[in-house]
Each structure stands twice: as C-alpha cells, then as structure tokens.
Short mmCIF file of C-alpha atoms and ligand atoms in Angstrom, two decimals:
data_model
loop_
_atom_site.label_atom_id
_atom_site.label_comp_id
_atom_site.label_asym_id
_atom_site.label_seq_id
_atom_site.Cartn_x
_atom_site.Cartn_y
_atom_site.Cartn_z
CA MET A 9 91.60 -248.70 -128.64
CA ILE A 10 94.83 -247.37 -127.22
CA GLU A 11 96.71 -250.04 -125.34
CA VAL A 12 97.91 -248.01 -122.42
CA ALA A 13 99.75 -250.78 -120.60
CA ASP A 14 101.63 -251.81 -123.73
CA ALA A 15 102.70 -248.30 -124.49
CA MET A 16 104.60 -248.16 -121.22
CA THR A 17 106.63 -251.31 -121.30
CA SER A 18 107.99 -252.61 -124.59
CA ALA A 19 110.70 -250.86 -126.58
CA GLY A 20 110.56 -249.73 -130.19
CA PRO A 21 107.61 -248.16 -131.96
CA GLN A 22 104.38 -249.29 -130.41
CA SER A 23 101.26 -249.67 -132.41
CA ALA A 24 98.32 -248.56 -130.39
CA SER A 25 95.43 -248.59 -132.73
CA GLU A 26 93.46 -250.98 -134.81
CA GLY A 27 93.07 -250.70 -138.57
CA ARG A 28 95.46 -251.50 -141.32
CA PRO A 29 97.56 -248.47 -142.22
CA THR A 30 98.08 -247.47 -145.83
CA THR A 31 101.29 -245.98 -147.20
CA ARG A 32 101.86 -242.38 -148.26
CA SER A 33 104.81 -240.23 -149.25
CA ARG A 34 106.34 -237.07 -147.85
CA ARG A 35 107.11 -235.81 -151.36
CA GLY A 36 105.07 -232.69 -152.04
CA ALA A 37 103.84 -232.58 -148.44
CA LYS A 38 104.37 -229.69 -146.06
CA LEU A 39 105.29 -229.98 -142.40
CA SER A 40 104.14 -227.36 -139.87
CA ILE A 41 106.11 -227.21 -136.65
CA VAL A 42 104.13 -225.36 -133.99
CA ILE A 43 106.23 -223.87 -131.19
CA PRO A 44 104.53 -222.17 -128.22
CA MET A 45 106.98 -219.80 -126.53
CA HIS A 46 106.94 -217.95 -123.28
CA ASN A 47 110.14 -216.11 -122.32
CA GLU A 48 112.42 -218.29 -124.40
CA GLU A 49 115.05 -215.75 -125.56
CA GLN A 50 117.85 -217.91 -124.20
CA VAL A 51 117.05 -220.94 -126.33
CA LEU A 52 115.81 -219.38 -129.57
CA ASN A 53 119.11 -219.39 -131.46
CA MET A 54 119.96 -222.90 -130.33
CA LEU A 55 116.49 -224.06 -131.29
CA PHE A 56 116.55 -222.72 -134.84
CA GLN A 57 120.08 -223.98 -135.39
CA ARG A 58 118.92 -227.51 -134.49
CA LEU A 59 115.74 -227.13 -136.54
CA ASP A 60 117.77 -225.95 -139.56
CA GLU A 61 119.99 -229.02 -139.38
CA VAL A 62 117.03 -231.35 -139.03
CA SER A 63 114.84 -229.76 -141.68
CA ALA A 64 117.63 -229.92 -144.27
CA ARG A 65 117.47 -233.72 -143.94
CA LEU A 66 113.71 -234.16 -143.90
CA GLY A 67 113.04 -233.66 -147.61
CA LEU A 68 109.72 -231.83 -147.41
CA ALA A 69 108.54 -228.24 -147.25
CA ILE A 70 108.49 -226.75 -143.74
CA GLU A 71 106.91 -223.88 -141.89
CA PHE A 72 107.56 -222.89 -138.30
CA VAL A 73 104.51 -221.45 -136.58
CA CYS A 74 105.95 -219.66 -133.54
CA VAL A 75 103.33 -218.57 -131.03
CA ASP A 76 104.62 -215.92 -128.68
CA ASP A 77 102.58 -216.47 -125.56
CA GLY A 78 102.92 -213.01 -124.02
CA SER A 79 106.67 -213.16 -123.39
CA ARG A 80 108.08 -210.36 -121.29
CA ASP A 81 111.62 -210.80 -122.60
CA GLU A 82 113.08 -210.37 -126.10
CA THR A 83 111.43 -213.52 -127.54
CA LEU A 84 108.97 -211.70 -129.80
CA LEU A 85 111.56 -209.24 -131.07
CA MET A 86 114.01 -212.04 -131.84
CA LEU A 87 111.29 -214.03 -133.59
CA GLN A 88 110.34 -211.07 -135.76
CA GLU A 89 113.97 -210.54 -136.73
CA LEU A 90 114.35 -214.21 -137.60
CA ALA A 91 111.10 -214.15 -139.59
CA ALA A 92 112.33 -211.19 -141.63
CA ARG A 93 115.22 -213.34 -142.82
CA ASP A 94 113.51 -216.72 -143.05
CA ALA A 95 110.30 -217.10 -145.02
CA ARG A 96 109.53 -220.44 -143.37
CA LEU A 97 109.00 -218.74 -140.06
CA ARG A 98 105.59 -217.34 -139.12
CA VAL A 99 105.07 -215.45 -135.89
CA LEU A 100 101.78 -215.41 -134.05
CA PRO A 101 101.98 -213.02 -131.09
CA LEU A 102 99.25 -213.47 -128.48
CA ALA A 103 97.99 -210.37 -126.70
CA ARG A 104 99.10 -211.67 -123.30
CA ASN A 105 100.19 -214.88 -121.62
CA PHE A 106 97.32 -217.32 -122.14
CA GLY A 107 99.19 -220.46 -121.09
CA LYS A 108 100.70 -223.25 -123.13
CA GLU A 109 97.47 -225.09 -123.94
CA ALA A 110 95.94 -221.93 -125.42
CA ALA A 111 99.14 -221.02 -127.26
CA LEU A 112 99.33 -224.47 -128.80
CA THR A 113 95.67 -224.31 -129.82
CA ALA A 114 96.31 -220.93 -131.47
CA GLY A 115 99.24 -222.40 -133.38
CA LEU A 116 97.25 -225.44 -134.53
CA ASP A 117 94.50 -223.10 -135.76
CA HIS A 118 96.98 -221.30 -138.02
CA ILE A 119 98.92 -224.09 -139.70
CA THR A 120 98.94 -224.55 -143.45
CA GLY A 121 100.83 -227.87 -143.58
CA ASP A 122 99.68 -231.44 -144.20
CA LEU A 123 101.59 -232.71 -141.17
CA VAL A 124 101.91 -230.99 -137.82
CA VAL A 125 104.41 -231.36 -134.99
CA PRO A 126 103.92 -229.34 -131.77
CA LEU A 127 107.36 -228.75 -130.29
CA ASP A 128 108.57 -227.24 -127.01
CA ALA A 129 110.97 -224.36 -127.56
CA ASP A 130 113.42 -225.55 -124.92
CA LEU A 131 114.68 -228.54 -126.98
CA GLN A 132 113.20 -231.03 -124.53
CA ASP A 133 111.45 -232.50 -127.56
CA PRO A 134 114.44 -233.56 -129.71
CA PRO A 135 113.67 -232.37 -133.29
CA GLU A 136 115.80 -235.24 -134.65
CA LEU A 137 112.95 -237.59 -133.75
CA ILE A 138 110.70 -235.94 -136.35
CA GLU A 139 112.47 -237.95 -139.06
CA GLU A 140 111.27 -241.18 -137.43
CA PHE A 141 107.80 -239.74 -136.89
CA ILE A 142 107.52 -238.94 -140.60
CA SER A 143 108.63 -242.46 -141.59
CA LEU A 144 105.84 -243.89 -139.47
CA TRP A 145 103.38 -241.39 -140.94
CA GLU A 146 104.46 -242.63 -144.38
CA GLN A 147 103.57 -246.13 -143.21
CA GLY A 148 100.04 -244.87 -142.66
CA TYR A 149 99.86 -243.76 -139.02
CA ASP A 150 97.89 -240.57 -138.48
CA VAL A 151 99.38 -239.79 -135.07
CA VAL A 152 102.91 -240.67 -133.98
CA TYR A 153 103.44 -239.63 -130.37
CA GLY A 154 106.64 -239.50 -128.34
CA ILE A 155 106.74 -241.52 -125.12
CA ARG A 156 109.13 -240.28 -122.45
CA SER A 157 110.85 -243.56 -121.66
CA ASP A 158 113.04 -241.89 -119.11
CA ARG A 159 111.97 -238.99 -116.95
CA THR A 160 115.20 -238.58 -114.98
CA SER A 161 115.43 -234.98 -116.21
CA ASP A 162 112.30 -234.28 -114.12
CA SER A 163 112.40 -233.84 -110.35
CA VAL A 164 111.36 -236.76 -108.14
CA ALA A 165 108.22 -234.88 -107.09
CA LYS A 166 107.22 -234.22 -110.70
CA ARG A 167 107.78 -237.86 -111.68
CA LEU A 168 105.72 -239.09 -108.74
CA THR A 169 102.82 -236.71 -109.30
CA ALA A 170 102.89 -237.39 -113.05
CA GLY A 171 102.65 -241.13 -112.31
CA TRP A 172 99.67 -240.59 -110.00
CA PHE A 173 98.04 -238.31 -112.51
CA TYR A 174 98.05 -240.95 -115.27
CA LYS A 175 96.71 -243.57 -112.83
CA VAL A 176 93.84 -241.37 -111.66
CA PHE A 177 93.11 -240.00 -115.12
CA ASN A 178 93.02 -243.36 -116.83
CA SER A 179 90.85 -244.91 -114.13
CA VAL A 180 88.12 -242.26 -114.40
CA ALA A 181 88.40 -240.82 -117.93
CA ASP A 182 86.05 -241.76 -120.77
CA TYR A 183 89.06 -242.47 -122.93
CA PRO A 184 92.59 -243.28 -121.68
CA ILE A 185 95.74 -241.40 -122.62
CA PRO A 186 99.05 -243.26 -122.99
CA PRO A 187 101.18 -242.48 -119.89
CA ASN A 188 104.31 -240.35 -120.22
CA THR A 189 103.31 -238.69 -123.44
CA GLY A 190 103.34 -234.96 -124.00
CA ASP A 191 102.31 -232.69 -126.80
CA PHE A 192 105.36 -233.76 -128.82
CA ARG A 193 103.98 -235.83 -131.67
CA LEU A 194 103.28 -235.81 -135.36
CA MET A 195 99.68 -235.45 -136.50
CA ASP A 196 98.21 -235.68 -139.92
CA ARG A 197 96.16 -232.71 -141.05
CA ILE A 198 92.98 -234.81 -140.76
CA VAL A 199 93.62 -235.15 -137.01
CA VAL A 200 94.08 -231.40 -136.59
CA ASP A 201 90.85 -230.83 -138.53
CA ALA A 202 89.13 -233.24 -136.15
CA LEU A 203 90.55 -231.32 -133.18
CA ARG A 204 89.05 -228.15 -134.61
CA GLN A 205 85.63 -229.78 -134.42
CA LEU A 206 85.93 -229.77 -130.64
CA PRO A 207 84.59 -226.39 -129.54
CA GLU A 208 85.42 -226.69 -125.84
CA ARG A 209 87.29 -223.85 -124.20
CA ASN A 210 88.89 -225.76 -121.39
CA ARG A 211 91.43 -227.48 -123.59
CA PHE A 212 93.55 -230.30 -122.24
CA ASN A 213 95.36 -231.04 -125.49
CA LYS A 214 96.94 -234.33 -124.50
CA GLY A 215 93.49 -235.70 -123.73
CA LEU A 216 91.94 -234.30 -126.90
CA PHE A 217 94.76 -235.76 -129.01
CA ALA A 218 93.93 -239.22 -127.66
CA TRP A 219 90.16 -238.70 -127.70
CA VAL A 220 89.90 -238.05 -131.43
CA GLY A 221 91.31 -241.50 -132.16
CA PHE A 222 92.77 -242.31 -135.62
CA ARG A 223 95.67 -244.70 -136.15
CA GLN A 224 98.13 -243.91 -133.40
CA ILE A 225 101.58 -245.25 -132.58
CA GLY A 226 104.11 -244.34 -129.89
CA VAL A 227 107.88 -243.90 -130.17
CA PRO A 228 109.92 -243.96 -126.93
CA TYR A 229 112.57 -241.30 -126.45
CA VAL A 230 114.72 -239.96 -123.68
CA ARG A 231 113.64 -236.46 -122.66
CA PRO A 232 116.69 -234.29 -122.11
CA PRO A 233 116.74 -231.44 -119.58
CA ARG A 234 115.81 -227.94 -120.73
CA ALA A 235 118.54 -226.51 -123.00
CA ALA A 236 118.57 -223.10 -121.25
CA GLY A 237 116.27 -220.73 -119.40
CA THR A 238 113.73 -221.81 -116.80
CA SER A 239 110.46 -223.68 -116.98
CA SER A 240 107.41 -221.42 -116.91
CA TRP A 241 105.29 -224.13 -115.34
CA ALA A 242 104.94 -223.43 -111.65
CA SER A 243 103.45 -226.18 -109.49
CA PRO A 244 100.03 -224.48 -109.09
CA ALA A 245 99.69 -224.29 -112.89
CA LEU A 246 100.51 -227.99 -113.20
CA TRP A 247 97.89 -228.86 -110.58
CA ARG A 248 95.37 -226.74 -112.44
CA LEU A 249 96.25 -228.54 -115.66
CA ALA A 250 95.81 -231.91 -113.95
CA PHE A 251 92.35 -230.89 -112.65
CA ASP A 252 91.47 -229.46 -116.06
CA GLY A 253 92.43 -232.80 -117.59
CA ILE A 254 90.38 -234.89 -115.22
CA THR A 255 87.32 -232.66 -115.22
CA SER A 256 87.37 -232.31 -119.03
CA PHE A 257 87.43 -236.03 -119.59
CA SER A 258 85.43 -237.45 -116.74
CA THR A 259 82.17 -236.73 -115.00
CA THR A 260 82.93 -239.46 -112.46
CA PRO A 261 83.77 -237.04 -109.60
CA LEU A 262 80.35 -235.46 -110.14
CA ARG A 263 78.32 -238.58 -110.70
CA ILE A 264 79.93 -240.81 -108.10
CA TRP A 265 77.57 -239.21 -105.53
CA SER A 266 74.55 -240.99 -106.93
CA VAL A 267 76.21 -244.33 -106.10
CA VAL A 268 77.46 -243.05 -102.74
CA GLY A 269 74.02 -241.55 -102.05
CA VAL A 270 72.06 -244.70 -102.79
CA SER A 271 74.51 -246.91 -100.87
CA ALA A 272 74.51 -244.54 -97.90
CA ALA A 273 70.72 -244.34 -98.01
CA GLY A 274 70.53 -248.16 -98.04
CA LEU A 275 72.86 -248.49 -95.05
CA ALA A 276 71.08 -245.68 -93.20
CA SER A 277 67.65 -247.27 -93.68
CA LEU A 278 68.99 -250.65 -92.49
CA TYR A 279 70.36 -249.03 -89.34
CA ALA A 280 67.13 -247.07 -88.83
CA ALA A 281 65.10 -250.29 -89.20
CA PHE A 282 67.37 -251.94 -86.65
CA LEU A 283 66.90 -249.06 -84.21
CA ILE A 284 63.11 -249.11 -84.61
CA LEU A 285 62.96 -252.89 -84.13
CA ARG A 286 65.21 -252.69 -81.08
CA VAL A 287 62.91 -250.14 -79.44
CA LEU A 288 59.81 -252.21 -80.31
CA ILE A 289 61.30 -255.41 -78.87
CA PHE A 290 63.46 -254.24 -75.97
CA GLY A 291 61.94 -250.82 -75.25
CA ARG A 292 63.83 -247.51 -75.00
CA ASP A 293 67.15 -247.35 -73.21
CA VAL A 294 68.14 -243.73 -73.92
CA PRO A 295 64.95 -241.72 -74.55
CA GLY A 296 65.02 -239.87 -77.88
CA TYR A 297 68.08 -241.66 -79.29
CA ALA A 298 66.24 -243.89 -81.78
CA SER A 299 63.85 -241.23 -83.04
CA LEU A 300 66.56 -238.59 -83.36
CA MET A 301 68.93 -241.01 -85.09
CA VAL A 302 66.26 -242.15 -87.55
CA VAL A 303 65.42 -238.54 -88.46
CA VAL A 304 69.10 -237.64 -88.89
CA LEU A 305 69.78 -240.72 -91.03
CA PHE A 306 66.68 -240.12 -93.12
CA CYS A 307 67.65 -236.50 -93.82
CA PHE A 308 71.21 -237.55 -94.67
CA ALA A 309 70.02 -240.24 -97.07
CA VAL A 310 67.58 -237.89 -98.82
CA GLN A 311 70.30 -235.26 -99.24
CA MET A 312 72.87 -237.70 -100.61
CA VAL A 313 70.42 -239.10 -103.14
CA ALA A 314 69.36 -235.58 -104.13
CA ILE A 315 72.99 -234.55 -104.66
CA GLY A 316 73.51 -237.73 -106.67
CA ILE A 317 70.54 -236.96 -108.91
CA MET A 318 71.81 -233.41 -109.43
CA GLY A 319 75.24 -234.83 -110.27
CA GLU A 320 73.71 -237.09 -112.91
CA TYR A 321 71.93 -234.15 -114.55
CA LEU A 322 74.92 -231.85 -114.23
CA GLY A 323 77.20 -234.52 -115.72
CA ARG A 324 74.95 -234.85 -118.73
CA LEU A 325 74.59 -231.10 -119.02
CA TYR A 326 78.37 -230.78 -118.94
CA GLN A 327 78.73 -233.31 -121.76
CA GLU A 328 76.22 -231.34 -123.83
CA VAL A 329 77.84 -227.99 -123.11
CA LYS A 330 81.23 -229.27 -124.25
CA GLY A 331 79.59 -229.84 -127.62
CA ARG A 332 82.00 -232.51 -128.76
CA PRO A 333 80.95 -234.31 -131.92
CA ILE A 334 79.28 -237.68 -131.33
CA TYR A 335 81.70 -239.36 -133.70
CA ILE A 336 84.63 -238.49 -135.94
CA VAL A 337 84.99 -239.89 -139.43
CA ARG A 338 88.48 -241.08 -140.39
CA LYS A 339 88.50 -239.69 -143.92
N1 UDP B 12 104.93 -222.13 -122.68
C1 UDP B 12 103.98 -221.26 -123.21
N2 UDP B 12 103.19 -220.57 -122.34
C2 UDP B 12 103.27 -220.70 -120.98
C3 UDP B 12 104.22 -221.60 -120.47
C4 UDP B 12 105.03 -222.32 -121.33
O1 UDP B 12 103.86 -221.14 -124.41
O2 UDP B 12 102.54 -220.02 -120.27
C5 UDP B 12 105.80 -222.89 -123.60
C6 UDP B 12 107.27 -222.80 -123.30
O3 UDP B 12 107.85 -221.67 -123.91
C7 UDP B 12 107.82 -224.08 -123.90
C8 UDP B 12 106.67 -225.05 -123.66
O4 UDP B 12 105.50 -224.26 -123.47
O5 UDP B 12 108.05 -223.98 -125.28
C9 UDP B 12 106.92 -225.95 -122.47
O6 UDP B 12 107.12 -225.14 -121.34
P1 UDP B 12 108.19 -225.49 -120.21
O7 UDP B 12 109.45 -225.97 -120.81
O8 UDP B 12 108.26 -224.29 -119.33
O9 UDP B 12 107.44 -226.66 -119.47
P2 UDP B 12 108.04 -228.04 -118.91
O10 UDP B 12 108.93 -228.61 -119.97
O11 UDP B 12 108.78 -227.68 -117.68
O12 UDP B 12 106.83 -228.88 -118.65
MG1 MG B 13 110.37 -227.76 -120.97
#
C-alpha cells in the first residue's frame, strides 16, 4: 500500500510499497524520455541542451519520444529539424491538440525503452533528477516518482486547490495517490505494459500510475518555475482534470445517494409516524397538514431510495465499462 501521509512529511527517498526489491543494472538498458509538447518553441533549445548534458552522464542508451500535441507555433518544425540531426529523437505529431493526458498516453504507447520517464517540456521537471531515479530503479524499485516538496513556484490559488484536490481524491478514491506528485517519474517497462492493459479512455494518468501498484518510492524535489513560455493549462482545464480524476477513481459521488436515501427515508418515516400518532392522540390542529406531509415525505423517501439503487447499479456498470483488469501480475 502507498503510505500517503509518509510521502508528504519526511525527507529523502521514501519507500512506499511492500516487497523486497531486487537489484538490476542500467548497463544494456534503454531509457525512453516521453515529452508532451504544446506550443513550446521557446523552451525547446534549452530543454535539449539540458537533456544532452544529463544523458551524457547517465550511461545508458536513450531515446526522446517528443509528442507534439497540436502546437500552433514552430514546435513541430523545430522538433523535426532536431530529429534530422539526432537519431535519439523521435517525433510523434498528433493531429490536433488532444490535451496533455492524451499526449502522454500516445508517447507511452510508442516507447521502445526498458525504462520510461515522462517529462514536461518546460524544465519544471529537472532532468538532473533522472540520475537518482535510475539509481533507485537499480535497487529494484519499479516506479520512482518525484514529490514536489515545495510548490512556491505555483500561485497561491493553485497550491490551495491542489491541496483540496488531494484531500478529496484520497478520501473517496478506491486507491490513494501520493500528494504533490505529477507525471514526472521513472517507470519500468513492466509498469508501462500494465498501464496498457487499462483500456479506459478517460485517462487520469497520475491515478493510473498509482493504481497499477508495483514497488514504488518517492523522491522529493523543488519544482522550479517554467523556464520560458506560458502554461497551457487554463483553470477550466484543471478543474476538468480534477473531476476526471475523481470520477475515474471513485463511484462514491454516485453511490452515496443510497446511504443518503435510506437515511432520509428512515428520518421521514419517523416524522410521518410522529405526525400520525399526534393526530390520533391530540386530533387535528391544521386540517390537511399531517396527511399532506406524510404523502410528501413518503414520495421523497421513495425517490431518494430509487436514486440510490440506480446509483448502485450505475456505479457497478461504470466499473465494468472501464474494463480494468481485476489484478495485475508483477512479473
Ligand atoms: N501540454 C500538452 N498538451 C496540452 C497542454 C500541455 O502536451 O494541451 C504539455 C506542455 O507542453 C508541457 C506539459 O504538458 O510539456 C505541462 O504543461 P504546462 O507546463 O503548461 O502545465 P503546468 O506545468 O502549468 O501544470
Ligand atoms: Mg509547466
């Protein structure tokens, strides 16, 4: 199980999964760095300069899978020019802007490496950290995720809403996600293969990454501000993502009505019984009040219970439609 509370507080790498890791070596392995990009012409050169410096030190083969998510600037052109000169670079242009989650999924579907790191183009995910990620992978961890130990580069509103989101998500979701994590992480190929077994269309990657399990560990890092350009995430898109996350990983909002319905029906019948008894013992004070009230309460109770029952069926139907595997085998 992922220890969510632990992952937030202590410093240093944080083990978050049971099981005794085995050791492995980066020699002969290939790393795929997946970079979704939307209008990132201003950071591209900076990004590949940093990646060049880092990859020279890593000591394993590398490919960069750059997904152009329908950029309207020179991103795609620049990528194609870079790819013509650098065989490690592969460009995957999407037909239009599908959003980061889709772009990342496309990238993960096209990797050829044994290890995968999704990376934001704007250098908010420091590539230097990959070295540490790989060391932990060598110690046997299948997923090494970055934890944003400091979110001062985000606005106050974003930090607040992000905090609420993790609270709400982790209180209703089937499986918790460690707070303040993003897509920046290292995953073994076996994890990506497991992700491919999830056929759902509404993909909230952060949640899926946690859901599949495996041996996971977190590494805290300070998230710097965007190197250049502007964020493509407008507030409405973030809200949509938050709702996508909660609705993909929880049927609580749908099924809560069966509890509310039964409780409301219980209270309503108690009050109705009280009204009937009062009329029987003390007679009517306002003619029609008791009978009308009892009818209204009865109808309300029946409706709430009916909605609750529908919610229960719909929740189960939703689980089936998502078609997630019942279990995932580690090896
Ligand atoms: N991105 C994308 N498609 C989109 C929006 C963003 O591929 O529709 C990419 C973007 O180019 C960057 C990453 O997703 O590499 C993170 O986006 P951004 O920096 O705008 O988000 P923020 O860091 O503000 O959450
Ligand atoms: Mg960013």
